Amino acid sequence: MTIKELLEDMPCKVTGPVDTPVTGIVYDSRMVKPGCVFVCLVGSKTDSHVYAAQAAEGGAAAVVTQHDIAPVSCTEIRVEDTRKALALLSAAWFGHPAEKLKVIGVTGTKGKTTSTYMIHSILEAAGITTGIIGTIGTVIGSQLIKTNNTTPESYDIQKFMRMMVDAGCRACVLEASSIGLRDHRVDGFTFDIGLFTNFSEDHIGGLEHKDMAEYMACKAMLFQKCRLGVINIDDENWKGITAGHTCELTSYGFGSEAKLHAENPELVSQPGYLGIAFDLCGSMQGRVRIDISGKFNVYNALGAVAVCQQFGVALDNVRKGLDTVKVKGRVEPVEVPGGYTLLIDYAHNAVSMENILTTLREYHPNRLICMFGAGGNRPKLRRYEMGEVSGKLADLSVITADNSRYEDVMDILADIEVGLKKTTGKYIVVPDRKQAIKYCIDNAQKGDVVVLAGKGHEDYQEIKGVKYPFDERDVIHDILQEEGKLPAEY
Ligand SMILES: CC(=O)N[C@H]1[C@@H](OP(=O)(O)OP(=O)(O)OC[C@H]2O[C@@H](n3ccc(=O)[nH]c3=O)[C@H](O)[C@@H]2O)O[C@H](CO)[C@@H](O)[C@@H]1O[C@H](C)C(=O)N[C@@H](C)C(=O)N[C@H](CCC(=O)O)C(=O)O
Ligand SMILES: Nc1ncnc2c1ncn2[C@@H]1O[C@H](COP(=O)(O)OP(=O)(O)OP(=O)(O)O)[C@@H](O)[C@H]1O
């Protein structure tokens, strides 16, 4: 492919030769190879236009810029926005893979990861091979490729979609974060379906959104980039999210005014299994059961079913998909002996923790035990709030290390204690996370629900700039093995 072919349909001003063959697209100067097109991005730390000359000297066929640079020894492609250009160029480079897939984008403050896994599980049950791009990584068949962002850079999204097409996938379900939408990571293609889960305060400040209005406007972009919007109309913000939409809309929720709605939710509780069953009503009818705890999962399931209906999936496959779905680190049960339930969850702020603990309370456990910590080099307010929430809602809080980063773990725990002390909740401090898990396992009683909060799918602990291996599943396995309590089937 030549520069000219690559630029087809892209508004730009070109200075220099355009018949040069292109060997690849690169958005990091350290990855420049002879013949590549280097796209200069204005980032939060670096404006990589400063590397344009170096890229040209390194053999780049062209550099893509959005502001003036000193003349370079290769072709210069001038565009209005290089992030947008990166998306368009990457789509062209990988042969527009989205056109060969049904692409579903999921946006919302909570429930994106869970919903993508539910959609994946249902579609796969129906024989529709589906890839996932999201917080846990990119899933293509049995392969999990770890990524830094919930919504990766546009180049990577296009590359992953190409890999999915080559692997025989027919669909791709992607978490479209507000930052990803804002930063043009999902430009260059049209989503077949956009799913809205819910909207609440999050991601404000720092390098994220300046205020709630901007946050909402970014989420709303999905419904200007898709053909059909599937909307949770029980969330009062749905009208703001769909303002300016260019797609058709369909709805889900608990009320009968929603096209697909739920009735008769019933919590299902057995040792090691907390789920929920409910009736699907409206556009699909039948009782279904989800193998993940929490009433909010009825919403995630409704959204997922409404999406899968667009593929003509039958009720049996919906049932099968929902009854077998597993999401790593999202109220994920881990099998343990002793008649109690042990869960790993990603809740790492007060809102998520309140949601999860309130939900688990509804299962009427013997005791609800919450083990958690808080990230270092993050706002202290989060720690006070988490302490207060757990103190109010759990029968016992076990406070311990999370990703302490550059802070002393004891300082973080002291902040969490400030919140705990506002309540009458019992707590214990066990700074080492493995020891804290061991404490929970050793002290759990029949009928208890123990939630290990904070790390979810993460498999490391970040301390002073180093990521140490720490997968809670492995840690639990090691503790049970050391104590001779490992179930026979492990
Ligand atoms: C603030 C932010 O969004 N940063 C993202 C952004 O990095 P950046 O542009 O700020 O990076 P930078 O270091 O300033 O570099 C700018 C450019 O210079 C290039 N560079 C840099 C150095 C050099 O020597 N040569 C060079 O060419 C870099 O490759 C880059 O292209 O682009 C990177 C590549 O796409 C992202 O990985 C990175 O996400 C960081 C890790 C991040 O934390 N982002 C958060 C805010 C985020 O995106 N979150 C959302 C939502 C999550 C949720 O819903 O929970 C997400 O989708 O993940
Ligand atoms: N529909 C929902 N409503 C409220 N809370 C939810 C919902 N779905 C999940 N949660 C809670 O939020 C946590 C994160 O869920 P999930 O990872 O699916 O959402 P997400 O949108 O991908 O979140 P994040 O952006 O934090 O990764 C869950 O562990 C659960 O506690």
Coordinates of C-alpha atoms in Angstrom, one line a residue, residues 5-414:
E5 CA -3.7 4.6 -1.2
L6 CA -3.6 4.9 2.6
L7 CA -4.9 8.5 2.5
E8 CA -7.9 7.7 0.3
D9 CA -10.9 9.6 1.7
M10 CA -8.9 11.3 4.5
P11 CA -9.0 15.0 4.5
C12 CA -5.4 16.3 4.7
K13 CA -2.7 18.4 3.1
V14 CA 0.3 16.5 1.9
T15 CA 3.8 17.9 1.3
G16 CA 6.2 15.5 -0.4
P17 CA 6.0 12.2 -2.4
V18 CA 2.9 10.0 -2.1
D19 CA 3.8 7.0 -4.2
T20 CA 6.2 5.6 -1.5
P21 CA 5.2 2.2 -0.2
V22 CA 4.2 2.1 3.4
T23 CA 5.4 -0.7 5.8
G24 CA 3.3 0.1 8.8
I25 CA 1.7 2.7 11.0
V26 CA 3.4 3.8 14.2
Y27 CA 2.3 6.2 17.0
D28 CA 5.5 5.9 19.2
S29 CA 8.8 7.2 17.9
R30 CA 10.6 4.4 19.6
M31 CA 8.8 1.9 17.3
V32 CA 9.7 3.7 14.0
K33 CA 10.9 1.4 11.2
P34 CA 12.0 2.3 7.7
G35 CA 9.0 2.9 5.4
C36 CA 6.4 3.5 8.3
V37 CA 4.0 6.3 8.7
F38 CA 4.7 8.0 12.1
V39 CA 1.6 9.7 13.6
C40 CA 2.5 12.5 16.0
L41 CA 0.1 12.6 19.0
V42 CA -0.3 15.4 21.6
G43 CA -0.4 13.4 24.8
S44 CA -0.7 14.3 28.5
K45 CA 3.1 14.1 29.0
T46 CA 4.6 14.3 25.5
D47 CA 3.8 16.1 22.3
S48 CA 5.4 13.6 19.9
H49 CA 5.7 16.2 17.1
V50 CA 9.1 16.8 18.7
Y51 CA 10.1 13.3 17.4
A52 CA 9.0 14.0 13.8
A53 CA 12.5 14.9 12.5
Q54 CA 14.0 11.9 14.3
A55 CA 11.4 9.6 12.8
A56 CA 12.1 11.0 9.3
E57 CA 15.8 10.4 9.9
G58 CA 15.0 6.8 11.1
G59 CA 13.5 6.1 7.6
A60 CA 9.8 7.0 8.2
A61 CA 8.0 7.3 4.8
A62 CA 5.8 10.1 6.2
V63 CA 4.9 11.9 9.4
V64 CA 1.4 12.9 10.3
T65 CA 1.1 16.3 12.1
Q66 CA -1.6 18.6 13.5
H67 CA 0.6 21.6 14.0
D68 CA 3.6 23.2 12.5
I69 CA 7.0 21.5 12.8
A70 CA 10.4 22.3 11.3
P71 CA 10.6 20.9 7.7
V72 CA 11.3 17.1 7.7
S73 CA 13.2 14.9 5.2
C74 CA 10.1 12.8 4.4
T75 CA 6.5 13.4 3.4
E76 CA 4.4 15.4 5.8
I77 CA 0.7 14.8 6.1
R78 CA -1.1 17.6 7.8
V79 CA -4.5 16.9 9.4
E80 CA -6.8 18.7 11.9
D81 CA -6.5 16.0 14.5
T82 CA -3.8 13.3 14.6
R83 CA -5.7 11.0 16.9
K84 CA -8.6 11.0 14.5
A85 CA -6.2 10.4 11.6
L86 CA -4.6 7.5 13.5
A87 CA -8.0 5.8 13.6
L88 CA -8.7 6.4 9.9
L89 CA -5.2 5.3 8.8
S90 CA -5.3 2.2 11.0
A91 CA -8.7 1.2 9.7
A92 CA -7.4 1.5 6.1
W93 CA -4.1 -0.3 7.0
F94 CA -5.9 -3.3 8.5
G95 CA -8.4 -3.5 5.6
H96 CA -11.4 -2.1 7.5
P97 CA -12.0 -5.3 9.6
A98 CA -15.0 -3.8 11.4
E99 CA -16.9 -4.1 8.1
K100 CA -16.5 -7.9 8.3
L101 CA -17.7 -8.1 11.9
K102 CA -20.8 -7.2 13.8
V103 CA -19.3 -4.7 16.3
I104 CA -21.0 -3.9 19.6
G105 CA -19.9 -1.0 21.8
V106 CA -20.8 -0.9 25.5
T107 CA -20.6 2.3 27.4
G108 CA -21.7 3.4 30.9
T109 CA -20.2 4.1 34.3
K110 CA -20.7 0.6 35.6
G111 CA -21.3 -2.8 34.1
K112 CA -19.3 -2.5 30.8
T113 CA -17.0 -5.5 31.5
T114 CA -19.8 -7.7 32.9
S115 CA -22.1 -6.8 30.0
T116 CA -19.4 -7.6 27.3
Y117 CA -18.8 -11.0 28.9
M118 CA -22.5 -11.8 29.0
I119 CA -22.9 -10.8 25.4
H120 CA -19.9 -12.9 24.5
S121 CA -21.3 -15.9 26.5
I122 CA -24.7 -15.7 24.8
L123 CA -23.4 -15.3 21.3
E124 CA -20.9 -18.1 21.7
A125 CA -23.7 -20.3 23.1
A126 CA -25.5 -19.5 19.8
G127 CA -22.4 -20.5 17.8
I128 CA -21.4 -16.9 16.9
T129 CA -17.7 -16.7 17.5
T130 CA -17.1 -13.4 19.3
G131 CA -14.0 -11.4 20.3
I132 CA -13.8 -9.0 23.3
I133 CA -11.9 -5.8 23.8
G134 CA -12.0 -4.3 27.3
T135 CA -10.5 -3.8 30.7
I136 CA -9.5 -7.4 31.3
G137 CA -7.8 -7.4 27.9
T138 CA -8.5 -8.6 24.4
V139 CA -10.0 -12.1 24.0
I140 CA -9.8 -14.0 20.7
G141 CA -10.7 -17.6 21.1
S142 CA -8.6 -18.9 24.1
Q143 CA -6.1 -16.1 23.7
L144 CA -6.1 -13.2 26.2
I145 CA -3.9 -10.3 25.2
K146 CA -3.4 -7.8 28.0
T147 CA -3.8 -4.1 27.3
N148 CA -3.3 -0.9 29.2
N149 CA -6.6 0.7 28.7
T150 CA -10.2 -0.3 28.8
T151 CA -10.5 1.1 25.3
P152 CA -7.1 0.7 23.7
E153 CA -5.6 3.1 21.1
S154 CA -7.4 3.1 17.7
Y155 CA -4.4 1.4 16.0
D156 CA -4.6 -1.5 18.5
I157 CA -8.4 -1.8 18.2
Q158 CA -8.1 -2.1 14.4
K159 CA -5.2 -4.6 14.8
F160 CA -7.3 -6.7 17.2
M161 CA -10.4 -6.6 15.0
R162 CA -8.2 -7.8 12.1
M163 CA -6.9 -10.6 14.2
M164 CA -10.6 -11.5 15.1
V165 CA -11.6 -11.6 11.4
D166 CA -8.6 -13.8 10.6
A167 CA -9.5 -16.1 13.5
G168 CA -13.0 -16.5 12.1
C169 CA -14.9 -14.3 14.6
R170 CA -18.2 -13.0 13.4
A171 CA -18.7 -10.4 16.2
C172 CA -16.6 -8.1 18.4
V173 CA -17.9 -6.6 21.6
L174 CA -15.9 -3.7 22.9
E175 CA -15.9 -1.5 26.0
A176 CA -16.2 2.1 24.8
S177 CA -15.0 4.2 27.7
S178 CA -15.8 7.9 27.7
I179 CA -12.1 8.7 27.3
G180 CA -11.8 6.3 24.4
L181 CA -14.7 8.0 22.7
R182 CA -13.3 11.4 23.4
D183 CA -9.8 10.5 22.2
H184 CA -11.0 9.1 18.9
R185 CA -9.9 5.6 19.8
V186 CA -13.1 4.2 18.3
D187 CA -13.2 6.4 15.2
G188 CA -12.8 4.9 11.7
F189 CA -15.8 2.5 11.8
T190 CA -19.5 2.4 12.6
F191 CA -20.7 0.3 15.5
D192 CA -23.6 -2.0 14.6
I193 CA -25.0 -1.7 18.1
G194 CA -24.3 0.6 21.1
L195 CA -25.3 -0.4 24.6
F196 CA -25.8 2.1 27.4
T197 CA -25.7 0.6 30.9
N198 CA -25.9 3.5 33.4
F199 CA -24.4 6.9 34.3
S200 CA -23.1 8.2 37.6
E201 CA -20.2 10.3 38.9
D202 CA -16.8 9.0 38.1
H203 CA -13.7 9.8 36.0
I204 CA -13.8 13.6 36.9
G205 CA -10.6 15.6 37.3
G206 CA -7.0 15.0 36.6
L207 CA -6.4 13.7 33.1
E208 CA -10.0 12.6 32.8
H209 CA -13.1 14.7 32.3
K210 CA -13.4 18.3 33.4
D211 CA -17.0 17.9 34.7
M212 CA -20.1 15.7 34.5
A213 CA -21.4 17.5 31.4
E214 CA -18.3 16.6 29.5
Y215 CA -18.3 13.1 30.8
M216 CA -21.9 12.6 29.6
A217 CA -21.2 14.3 26.2
C218 CA -18.4 11.8 25.6
K219 CA -20.5 8.8 26.4
A220 CA -23.3 10.2 24.2
M221 CA -20.9 10.1 21.2
L222 CA -21.4 6.3 21.0
F223 CA -25.0 6.9 19.9
Q224 CA -23.8 9.1 17.1
K225 CA -21.5 6.3 15.9
C226 CA -23.8 3.3 15.9
R227 CA -26.7 2.0 13.9
L228 CA -28.8 0.9 16.9
G229 CA -28.7 2.1 20.5
V230 CA -29.8 -0.3 23.2
I231 CA -30.7 1.9 26.2
N232 CA -31.4 1.3 29.9
I233 CA -34.4 3.6 30.3
D234 CA -34.4 3.1 34.1
D235 CA -31.4 5.3 34.3
E236 CA -32.6 8.9 34.6
N237 CA -29.7 10.1 32.5
W238 CA -30.7 8.1 29.4
K239 CA -32.1 11.2 27.7
G240 CA -28.9 13.1 28.1
I241 CA -26.9 10.1 26.8
T242 CA -29.0 9.8 23.7
A243 CA -29.2 13.6 23.0
G244 CA -28.1 14.2 19.4
H245 CA -28.3 10.4 18.6
T246 CA -28.2 9.5 15.0
C247 CA -29.1 5.8 15.5
E248 CA -32.4 4.0 16.0
L249 CA -33.1 3.2 19.7
T250 CA -34.5 0.3 21.6
S251 CA -34.9 0.0 25.4
Y252 CA -34.6 -2.2 28.4
G253 CA -35.4 -1.8 32.1
F254 CA -37.7 -3.0 34.8
G255 CA -40.8 -1.1 33.7
S256 CA -43.2 -2.5 31.1
E257 CA -42.6 0.6 29.0
A258 CA -39.2 -0.9 28.1
K259 CA -39.1 -3.1 25.0
L260 CA -37.4 -5.8 27.0
H261 CA -38.0 -5.9 30.7
A262 CA -37.6 -8.0 33.8
E263 CA -40.1 -9.3 36.3
N264 CA -39.9 -11.5 39.4
P265 CA -36.2 -11.3 40.3
E266 CA -35.3 -13.9 42.8
L267 CA -31.9 -14.3 44.6
V268 CA -30.5 -17.8 44.4
S269 CA -28.2 -18.6 47.3
Q270 CA -26.2 -21.8 47.9
P271 CA -22.7 -22.2 49.5
G272 CA -20.3 -21.1 46.8
Y273 CA -23.1 -20.0 44.5
L274 CA -24.9 -16.7 44.6
G275 CA -26.9 -16.0 41.5
I276 CA -30.2 -14.4 40.4
A277 CA -33.1 -15.6 38.4
F278 CA -35.8 -13.5 36.7
D279 CA -38.4 -13.5 34.0
L280 CA -37.6 -11.9 30.6
C281 CA -40.7 -10.1 29.4
G282 CA -41.6 -8.1 26.3
S283 CA -39.6 -8.7 23.2
M284 CA -38.3 -12.0 24.6
Q285 CA -40.1 -14.1 27.2
G286 CA -38.9 -16.8 29.6
R287 CA -37.2 -17.4 32.9
V288 CA -33.4 -17.1 33.0
R289 CA -30.8 -17.5 35.7
I290 CA -27.4 -15.7 36.0
D291 CA -24.5 -17.3 37.7
I292 CA -23.3 -14.0 39.1
S293 CA -24.6 -12.4 42.2
G294 CA -26.3 -9.0 42.4
K295 CA -29.5 -7.4 41.4
F296 CA -27.7 -5.0 39.2
N297 CA -26.7 -8.0 37.1
V298 CA -30.4 -8.2 36.0
Y299 CA -29.7 -4.9 34.2
N300 CA -26.4 -6.2 32.7
A301 CA -28.2 -9.3 31.5
L302 CA -31.2 -7.4 30.1
G303 CA -28.9 -5.2 28.1
A304 CA -26.9 -8.2 26.9
V305 CA -30.1 -10.1 25.9
A306 CA -31.4 -7.0 24.0
V307 CA -28.2 -6.9 22.1
C308 CA -28.1 -10.6 21.3
Q309 CA -31.8 -10.5 20.1
Q310 CA -30.4 -8.4 17.2
F311 CA -28.5 -11.6 16.2
G312 CA -31.7 -13.6 16.3
V313 CA -30.4 -15.7 19.3
A314 CA -33.0 -18.2 20.6
L315 CA -34.1 -18.3 24.3
D316 CA -32.3 -21.6 24.9
N317 CA -29.0 -20.0 24.0
V318 CA -29.7 -16.9 26.1
R319 CA -30.3 -19.2 29.0
K320 CA -27.2 -21.2 28.4
G321 CA -25.1 -18.1 27.9
L322 CA -26.3 -16.4 31.1
D323 CA -26.1 -19.5 33.3
T324 CA -22.5 -20.2 32.4
V325 CA -21.1 -16.7 32.2
K326 CA -18.0 -16.0 34.3
V327 CA -16.3 -12.6 34.5
K328 CA -12.8 -12.6 36.0
G329 CA -12.7 -10.5 39.1
R330 CA -16.4 -9.4 39.0
V331 CA -18.1 -11.0 42.0
E332 CA -16.1 -14.1 40.9
P333 CA -16.7 -17.1 43.1
V334 CA -13.7 -19.2 44.1
E335 CA -14.4 -22.8 45.2
V336 CA -13.4 -23.4 48.8
P337 CA -14.3 -26.0 51.3
G338 CA -16.1 -25.1 54.5
G339 CA -19.6 -24.1 53.4
Y340 CA -18.9 -20.4 53.0
T341 CA -18.7 -18.3 49.8
L342 CA -15.5 -16.6 48.7
L343 CA -15.7 -13.9 46.1
I344 CA -13.1 -11.8 44.3
D345 CA -14.3 -8.4 43.1
Y346 CA -12.8 -5.4 41.5
A347 CA -14.7 -2.8 43.6
H348 CA -12.1 -0.2 44.4
N349 CA -14.0 2.9 45.3
A350 CA -16.9 3.7 47.7
V351 CA -19.7 3.6 45.1
S352 CA -18.7 0.1 43.8
M353 CA -18.1 -1.1 47.3
E354 CA -21.5 0.1 48.5
N355 CA -23.1 -1.6 45.5
I356 CA -21.4 -4.9 46.0
L357 CA -21.9 -5.0 49.8
T358 CA -25.5 -3.9 49.6
T359 CA -26.1 -6.6 47.0
L360 CA -24.4 -9.3 49.0
R361 CA -26.4 -8.3 52.2
E362 CA -29.5 -9.2 50.3
Y363 CA -28.5 -12.8 50.2
H364 CA -28.7 -12.8 54.1
P365 CA -25.3 -14.3 54.8
N366 CA -24.4 -15.5 58.2
R367 CA -21.7 -12.8 58.2
L368 CA -20.5 -10.5 55.5
I369 CA -16.7 -10.1 55.6
C370 CA -15.1 -7.5 53.4
M371 CA -11.3 -7.5 52.9
F372 CA -9.9 -4.5 51.1
G373 CA -7.2 -1.9 50.8
A374 CA -6.8 1.3 48.8
G375 CA -4.4 2.4 46.1
G376 CA -1.5 4.6 47.0
N377 CA -0.9 8.0 45.3
R378 CA -4.6 8.4 44.9
P379 CA -7.0 10.8 46.7
K380 CA -7.3 10.2 50.5
L381 CA -11.0 10.9 50.4
R382 CA -11.5 7.6 48.6
R383 CA -9.9 5.7 51.5
Y384 CA -12.1 7.5 54.2
E385 CA -15.2 6.7 52.1
M386 CA -14.3 3.1 51.5
G387 CA -13.6 2.6 55.3
E388 CA -17.0 4.2 56.1
V389 CA -18.9 2.1 53.6
S390 CA -17.4 -1.2 54.7
G391 CA -17.8 -0.2 58.4
K392 CA -21.5 0.3 57.8
L393 CA -22.3 -2.6 55.6
A394 CA -19.9 -5.5 56.5
D395 CA -20.0 -7.5 59.7
L396 CA -16.2 -7.5 59.7
S397 CA -13.7 -5.5 57.6
V398 CA -10.2 -6.8 57.1
I399 CA -8.0 -4.0 55.9
T400 CA -4.9 -4.7 54.0
A401 CA -2.6 -3.6 51.2
D402 CA -3.8 -3.0 47.6
N403 CA -1.5 -1.3 45.1
S404 CA 0.4 0.9 47.6
R405 CA 2.5 2.4 44.8
Y406 CA 4.9 4.9 46.4
E407 CA 3.1 5.3 49.7
D408 CA 3.6 3.4 53.0
V409 CA 0.9 0.8 53.4
M410 CA 0.4 1.7 57.1
D411 CA -0.4 5.4 56.1
I412 CA -3.0 4.2 53.7
L413 CA -4.5 1.8 56.3
A414 CA -4.6 4.7 58.8

